[in-house]
Coordinates of C-alpha atoms and ligand atoms in Angstrom, one line a residue:
M12 CA 44.0 66.5 -18.0
T13 CA 44.2 70.3 -18.1
T14 CA 41.2 72.5 -17.7
S15 CA 42.9 75.2 -19.8
L16 CA 41.3 75.5 -23.3
F17 CA 44.4 77.3 -24.4
L18 CA 46.7 74.5 -23.3
R19 CA 44.4 71.9 -24.9
A20 CA 44.5 73.7 -28.2
L21 CA 48.3 74.1 -28.0
S22 CA 48.6 70.3 -27.3
G23 CA 46.9 69.7 -30.7
E24 CA 43.2 69.4 -29.7
K25 CA 40.7 70.8 -32.1
T26 CA 38.4 72.7 -29.7
A27 CA 34.9 73.7 -30.8
I28 CA 35.6 77.3 -29.7
P29 CA 39.2 78.5 -30.2
P30 CA 41.0 79.9 -27.2
L31 CA 41.6 83.7 -27.5
W32 CA 44.3 86.1 -26.4
L33 CA 45.8 89.2 -28.1
M34 CA 49.4 90.2 -28.7
R35 CA 50.1 93.3 -26.6
Q36 CA 46.8 92.8 -24.8
A37 CA 48.1 94.8 -21.8
G38 CA 48.7 98.3 -23.1
R39 CA 47.7 101.9 -23.9
Y40 CA 44.3 101.1 -25.4
L41 CA 43.2 100.3 -21.8
P42 CA 42.5 103.3 -19.5
E43 CA 43.5 101.2 -16.4
Y44 CA 46.9 100.5 -18.1
R45 CA 47.5 104.2 -18.7
E46 CA 46.7 104.9 -15.0
V47 CA 49.3 102.4 -13.7
R48 CA 51.8 103.5 -16.5
A49 CA 51.6 107.1 -15.2
K50 CA 52.2 106.0 -11.6
A51 CA 55.2 103.8 -12.5
G52 CA 57.3 106.5 -14.1
G53 CA 59.3 105.2 -17.1
F54 CA 58.3 102.2 -19.2
L55 CA 61.3 100.1 -17.8
D56 CA 60.3 101.1 -14.3
L57 CA 56.9 99.5 -15.0
C58 CA 58.5 96.3 -16.4
Y59 CA 60.8 96.0 -13.3
N60 CA 58.1 96.7 -10.7
P61 CA 56.5 93.3 -9.8
A62 CA 53.4 94.9 -8.2
F63 CA 52.7 97.2 -11.2
A64 CA 53.7 94.6 -13.8
T65 CA 51.4 92.0 -12.2
E66 CA 48.6 94.5 -12.2
V67 CA 48.8 95.4 -15.9
T68 CA 49.2 91.7 -16.9
L69 CA 46.0 90.9 -15.1
Q70 CA 44.0 93.9 -16.4
P71 CA 43.0 92.4 -19.8
I72 CA 42.1 89.1 -18.1
R73 CA 39.7 90.8 -15.7
R74 CA 38.1 92.9 -18.4
F75 CA 37.8 90.3 -21.2
G76 CA 38.4 86.9 -19.7
F77 CA 41.0 85.9 -22.3
D78 CA 42.2 82.3 -22.2
A79 CA 45.8 83.3 -21.6
A80 CA 47.7 86.1 -19.9
I81 CA 51.1 87.2 -21.2
L82 CA 53.8 88.4 -18.9
F83 CA 54.1 92.2 -19.0
S84 CA 57.7 93.0 -19.9
D85 CA 59.6 93.8 -23.1
I86 CA 62.0 92.0 -25.4
L87 CA 64.6 94.6 -24.7
V88 CA 65.1 93.6 -21.1
V89 CA 67.5 90.9 -22.4
P90 CA 70.1 93.4 -23.9
H91 CA 69.6 95.4 -20.7
A92 CA 70.5 92.4 -18.6
L93 CA 73.5 91.8 -20.8
G94 CA 74.8 95.2 -19.8
Q95 CA 73.7 97.3 -22.8
K96 CA 72.2 100.8 -22.0
V97 CA 68.4 100.7 -22.9
W98 CA 65.9 103.4 -22.4
F99 CA 62.5 104.4 -23.7
A100 CA 62.3 108.0 -24.8
E101 CA 58.7 109.2 -24.2
G102 CA 56.8 109.0 -27.5
E103 CA 59.8 107.8 -29.5
G104 CA 60.0 104.1 -28.7
P105 CA 63.1 102.2 -27.5
K106 CA 66.7 103.5 -27.6
L107 CA 69.9 101.6 -27.0
E108 CA 73.6 102.5 -27.0
A109 CA 74.3 100.8 -30.4
L110 CA 77.0 98.1 -30.7
A111 CA 79.4 99.1 -33.5
D112 CA 81.7 96.0 -33.6
A113 CA 82.8 92.8 -31.9
G114 CA 84.8 95.0 -29.5
D115 CA 81.6 96.5 -28.2
L116 CA 80.0 93.1 -27.9
A117 CA 83.0 91.9 -25.9
R118 CA 82.5 94.8 -23.4
L119 CA 79.0 93.6 -22.6
D120 CA 78.5 91.0 -19.9
E121 CA 79.3 87.4 -20.9
E122 CA 76.2 86.1 -19.1
L123 CA 72.7 87.3 -18.5
N124 CA 72.5 89.3 -15.3
L125 CA 69.7 87.3 -13.6
E126 CA 69.8 89.7 -10.6
R127 CA 68.5 92.5 -12.9
L128 CA 65.8 90.2 -14.2
A129 CA 64.7 89.0 -10.7
P130 CA 61.6 91.4 -10.7
V131 CA 60.5 89.8 -14.0
F132 CA 60.6 86.3 -12.5
E133 CA 58.8 87.6 -9.4
T134 CA 56.1 89.1 -11.6
V135 CA 55.6 85.7 -13.2
E136 CA 55.2 84.1 -9.8
R137 CA 52.7 86.7 -8.7
V138 CA 50.7 86.5 -11.9
R139 CA 50.5 82.7 -11.8
E140 CA 49.3 82.8 -8.2
A141 CA 46.6 85.3 -9.0
L142 CA 45.3 83.7 -12.2
P143 CA 42.4 81.3 -12.3
A144 CA 43.6 77.7 -13.0
E145 CA 42.0 77.7 -16.5
T146 CA 43.9 80.8 -17.6
A147 CA 47.3 79.9 -19.1
L148 CA 50.4 82.1 -18.5
I149 CA 52.7 82.9 -21.4
G150 CA 56.2 84.1 -20.9
F151 CA 58.2 85.4 -23.8
C152 CA 61.4 86.8 -25.3
G153 CA 62.5 88.3 -28.6
A154 CA 64.1 86.1 -31.2
P155 CA 67.9 86.7 -31.5
W156 CA 67.7 88.4 -34.9
T157 CA 65.0 90.8 -33.8
V158 CA 66.8 91.7 -30.6
A159 CA 70.1 91.9 -32.4
S160 CA 68.6 94.4 -34.9
Y161 CA 67.8 96.8 -32.0
M162 CA 71.2 96.2 -30.4
L163 CA 73.0 97.1 -33.6
A164 CA 70.9 100.1 -34.7
G165 CA 70.2 101.4 -31.2
K166 CA 66.5 101.9 -32.2
G167 CA 63.8 100.5 -34.4
T168 CA 64.7 100.9 -38.1
P169 CA 62.9 100.5 -41.5
D170 CA 63.8 97.0 -42.8
Q171 CA 66.4 96.6 -40.1
A172 CA 69.0 98.0 -42.6
P173 CA 71.9 98.5 -40.1
A174 CA 71.7 94.9 -38.8
R175 CA 71.2 93.5 -42.3
L176 CA 74.3 95.4 -43.5
V177 CA 76.3 93.9 -40.6
A178 CA 75.1 90.4 -41.7
Y179 CA 77.0 90.9 -45.0
S180 CA 79.9 93.1 -43.9
D181 CA 80.9 91.5 -40.6
P182 CA 79.2 88.1 -40.3
V183 CA 81.5 86.9 -37.6
F184 CA 80.4 89.7 -35.3
L185 CA 76.7 89.1 -36.0
D186 CA 77.1 85.3 -35.6
R187 CA 78.7 85.9 -32.2
L188 CA 75.9 88.3 -31.1
I189 CA 73.2 85.8 -32.2
E190 CA 75.0 83.1 -30.4
R191 CA 75.1 85.2 -27.2
L192 CA 71.4 85.9 -27.6
V193 CA 70.5 82.2 -28.2
E194 CA 72.2 81.2 -24.9
A195 CA 70.7 84.2 -23.0
S196 CA 67.2 83.5 -24.4
I197 CA 67.3 79.8 -23.3
I198 CA 68.3 80.7 -19.8
Y199 CA 65.8 83.6 -19.6
L200 CA 62.8 81.5 -20.9
N201 CA 63.7 78.5 -18.6
R202 CA 63.7 80.8 -15.6
Q203 CA 60.3 82.2 -16.6
I204 CA 59.0 78.6 -16.8
D205 CA 60.6 77.8 -13.4
A206 CA 58.6 80.8 -12.0
G207 CA 55.3 79.6 -13.4
A208 CA 54.9 80.3 -17.1
Q209 CA 53.4 77.2 -18.9
V210 CA 54.0 78.5 -22.4
V211 CA 56.7 80.7 -24.0
Q212 CA 56.4 82.7 -27.2
V213 CA 59.4 83.9 -29.1
F214 CA 58.8 87.1 -31.1
E215 CA 60.7 87.2 -34.4
S216 CA 59.1 90.5 -35.4
F217 CA 61.5 91.2 -38.3
A218 CA 61.7 87.9 -40.2
S219 CA 60.4 90.0 -43.1
A220 CA 63.8 91.7 -43.4
L221 CA 65.8 88.6 -44.0
P222 CA 66.6 87.5 -47.5
P223 CA 66.6 83.8 -48.5
S224 CA 70.3 83.6 -48.1
L225 CA 70.2 84.6 -44.4
I226 CA 66.8 83.6 -42.9
E227 CA 67.9 80.0 -42.1
K228 CA 71.2 81.0 -40.4
L229 CA 70.0 84.1 -38.6
S230 CA 66.4 83.3 -37.7
F231 CA 65.2 79.7 -38.1
A232 CA 68.4 77.9 -36.8
P233 CA 68.6 80.1 -33.7
L234 CA 64.8 79.6 -33.1
R235 CA 65.2 75.8 -33.3
R236 CA 68.0 75.9 -30.8
I237 CA 65.9 78.0 -28.4
V238 CA 63.0 75.5 -28.7
A239 CA 65.4 72.6 -28.1
G240 CA 67.0 74.4 -25.1
V241 CA 63.6 75.0 -23.5
K242 CA 62.3 71.5 -24.1
A243 CA 65.6 69.9 -22.8
K244 CA 65.0 71.5 -19.4
H245 CA 61.2 71.6 -19.5
P246 CA 59.7 68.9 -21.7
Q247 CA 56.2 69.7 -20.6
A248 CA 56.4 73.4 -21.5
K249 CA 54.9 74.6 -24.7
V250 CA 56.6 76.9 -27.2
I251 CA 55.0 79.2 -29.8
L252 CA 57.1 80.9 -32.6
F253 CA 55.8 84.1 -34.1
A254 CA 57.9 85.0 -37.2
R255 CA 56.3 88.1 -38.7
G256 CA 56.8 88.5 -42.4
A257 CA 58.2 85.0 -43.0
G258 CA 55.5 84.3 -45.6
P259 CA 55.7 81.0 -47.4
R260 CA 59.0 80.3 -45.5
L261 CA 56.7 79.5 -42.5
E262 CA 56.3 76.0 -44.1
G263 CA 60.0 75.2 -43.3
L264 CA 59.7 76.7 -39.8
A265 CA 56.6 74.8 -39.0
Q266 CA 58.0 71.5 -40.3
C267 CA 61.1 71.2 -38.2
S268 CA 61.3 73.7 -35.4
G269 CA 60.0 71.5 -32.7
A270 CA 57.6 74.2 -31.6
D271 CA 54.0 73.4 -30.5
G272 CA 52.5 76.5 -32.1
I273 CA 53.2 78.8 -35.0
G274 CA 51.9 82.3 -35.0
L275 CA 50.6 83.8 -38.2
D276 CA 50.9 87.5 -39.0
W277 CA 48.0 89.3 -40.7
G278 CA 49.6 89.0 -44.1
V279 CA 49.3 85.2 -44.2
D280 CA 46.2 83.8 -45.9
P281 CA 44.6 81.4 -43.4
R282 CA 43.2 79.4 -46.4
W283 CA 46.8 78.8 -47.4
A284 CA 48.2 78.1 -43.9
A285 CA 45.5 75.7 -42.8
P286 CA 46.1 73.0 -45.4
T287 CA 49.8 73.7 -45.9
L288 CA 51.6 74.1 -42.5
N289 CA 52.7 71.0 -40.5
P290 CA 49.4 69.5 -39.2
E291 CA 51.2 68.5 -36.0
V292 CA 51.5 72.2 -34.9
T293 CA 48.8 74.4 -33.6
L294 CA 48.3 77.6 -35.6
Q295 CA 47.6 81.0 -34.0
G296 CA 46.4 84.3 -35.4
N297 CA 45.8 86.4 -37.4
L298 CA 43.3 89.2 -37.5
D299 CA 44.6 92.5 -38.8
P300 CA 44.8 94.8 -35.8
L301 CA 43.4 97.5 -38.0
A302 CA 40.2 95.5 -38.6
L303 CA 39.8 95.6 -34.8
I304 CA 40.2 99.3 -34.8
A305 CA 37.5 99.6 -37.6
G306 CA 35.1 97.1 -36.0
G307 CA 31.7 96.6 -37.5
E308 CA 31.3 94.5 -40.7
A309 CA 35.0 94.4 -41.5
L310 CA 35.6 92.8 -38.1
R311 CA 32.7 90.4 -38.3
H312 CA 33.7 89.3 -41.8
D313 CA 37.4 88.7 -41.1
V314 CA 36.8 86.9 -37.8
A315 CA 34.3 84.5 -39.5
A316 CA 36.8 83.9 -42.4
I317 CA 39.6 83.0 -40.1
R318 CA 37.5 80.7 -38.0
E319 CA 36.1 79.0 -41.1
A320 CA 39.6 78.5 -42.6
M321 CA 40.9 77.0 -39.3
S322 CA 37.9 74.9 -38.5
E323 CA 39.8 71.6 -39.2
R324 CA 42.8 72.4 -37.1
A325 CA 43.9 73.0 -33.6
F326 CA 43.8 76.8 -33.5
I327 CA 44.2 79.8 -31.2
F328 CA 42.6 83.0 -32.1
N329 CA 44.8 86.1 -31.9
L330 CA 45.7 89.2 -33.8
G331 CA 48.2 89.1 -36.6
H332 CA 50.4 91.6 -34.7
G333 CA 50.1 93.7 -31.5
I334 CA 46.9 95.6 -30.7
Q335 CA 47.1 99.3 -31.5
P336 CA 46.7 102.0 -28.8
Q337 CA 43.7 103.6 -30.6
T338 CA 41.7 100.4 -30.5
P339 CA 38.2 101.0 -29.0
V340 CA 37.7 98.8 -25.9
A341 CA 34.1 98.1 -27.2
H342 CA 35.5 96.5 -30.3
V343 CA 37.6 94.1 -28.2
E344 CA 34.4 93.2 -26.3
Q345 CA 32.7 92.6 -29.7
L346 CA 35.7 90.4 -30.8
V347 CA 35.4 88.2 -27.7
K348 CA 31.7 87.7 -28.4
L349 CA 32.3 86.9 -32.1
V350 CA 35.1 84.4 -31.3
R351 CA 33.1 82.6 -28.6
S352 CA 29.8 82.4 -30.5
Ligands
CP3_412 C1 59.5 94.6 -31.3 C2 59.0 94.4 -29.9 C3 59.2 95.3 -28.8 N1 58.6 94.7 -27.7 C4 58.0 93.6 -28.1 C5 58.3 93.3 -29.4 C6 57.9 92.1 -30.2 C7 56.5 92.1 -30.6 C8 56.1 93.1 -31.7 O1 56.6 92.9 -32.8 O2 55.3 94.0 -31.4 C9 57.2 92.6 -27.3 C10 56.3 93.1 -26.2 N2 56.2 94.4 -25.7 C11 55.3 94.4 -24.7 C12 54.8 93.1 -24.5 C13 53.9 92.8 -23.3 C14 53.0 91.8 -23.3 C15 51.8 91.9 -24.1 O3 50.8 92.5 -23.6 O4 51.7 91.4 -25.2 C16 55.4 92.3 -25.4 C17 55.2 90.9 -25.7 C18 54.9 95.6 -23.9 C19 55.2 97.0 -24.4 N3 56.3 97.4 -25.0 C20 56.2 98.8 -25.3 C21 54.9 99.2 -24.9 C22 54.4 100.6 -25.0 C23 55.0 101.4 -23.9 C24 54.2 102.5 -23.3 O5 53.3 102.1 -22.5 O6 54.5 103.6 -23.5 C25 54.2 98.1 -24.4 C26 52.9 98.0 -23.8 C27 57.3 99.6 -25.8 C28 58.0 99.0 -27.0 N4 58.8 97.9 -27.1 C29 59.2 97.7 -28.3 C30 58.7 98.8 -29.2 C31 58.9 98.9 -30.6 C32 58.0 99.6 -28.3 C33 57.3 100.9 -28.7 C34 56.0 100.6 -29.2 C35 55.0 101.6 -28.9 O7 55.3 102.7 -28.4 O8 53.8 101.4 -29.3 C36 60.0 96.5 -28.8

């Protein structure tokens, strides 16, 4: 029997109070994060420094007592460890040296450079050692389509148009890239679990960009293979899939992915999801991060509505996407009280 409320809910138990964590819970809305971030230098320097990365992973746990910690890193360390140039321009978000064709892909490393990722695994070990037994540790990676969209465009793009165009104009190239990322993701997640992560979440942040003709091939099939690859090596590990903007297509994903949990973005109606999505999976979500910025009655109302809708299911309370830098810390404290009352 586990003492972790989070792991109990993810194992299918309807807990009286839902466990709580927030996507991007370590970040710029916390003054103590900004302090470490300034000391670390660049963002990737922070990700690859086990002492600093451990510290910022633990900060939201100390402050709010969340039921789970999530490894501090980024989805783009995977392309970086495949040999692609990745950097974070201050104030501009991520930048990569874009892949133009299969020739560029062939020039990347065939296999994930685990040497380069060693500091990430060391961070996982240190965090697990420092956490109370009842606090679960979540590792993560980006889903192949989401990561590929950055690798192809070299930056974040509206509607992932450059990657979507490649899906039509050069499908063999994109299939190969997705294939490479499926294999890399399985290895990467399994190493995080070896190092002490009990749960892994796969972020498909751009499911919204995929038309009906492409979502199965480019998103859901790769996600299923990642779940299977993790479970084959670590049958006890739990997997959560967060496919943002999948909408009603979540029904198919929840039905046959093999995942333990399905994350809901803030656009999903919890009153639709609760009776509709596979009752065997635990649902997670889905407060609008802007309701948390606003606080007050909007926050109280939406927290109550989500909890009410999910009262008959195994459920994990979270935001419907990452917390925003301008979120007042006092509103997060209020959220913790609301969810735990
Ligand atoms: C698409 C994506 C990325 N990264 C991630 C995703 C998928 C989830 C999502 O949809 O939000 C995932 C991610 N990024 C980060 C985490 C850490 C763990 C956590 O606290 O949840 C996780 C899980 C830290 C981060 N990753 C990043 C920051 C901000 C960097 C800083 O401190 O300046 C953090 C805390 C940088 C990053 N990394 C990425 C972007 C677009 C940015 C810029 C965002 C911004 O500037 O607000 C790519």
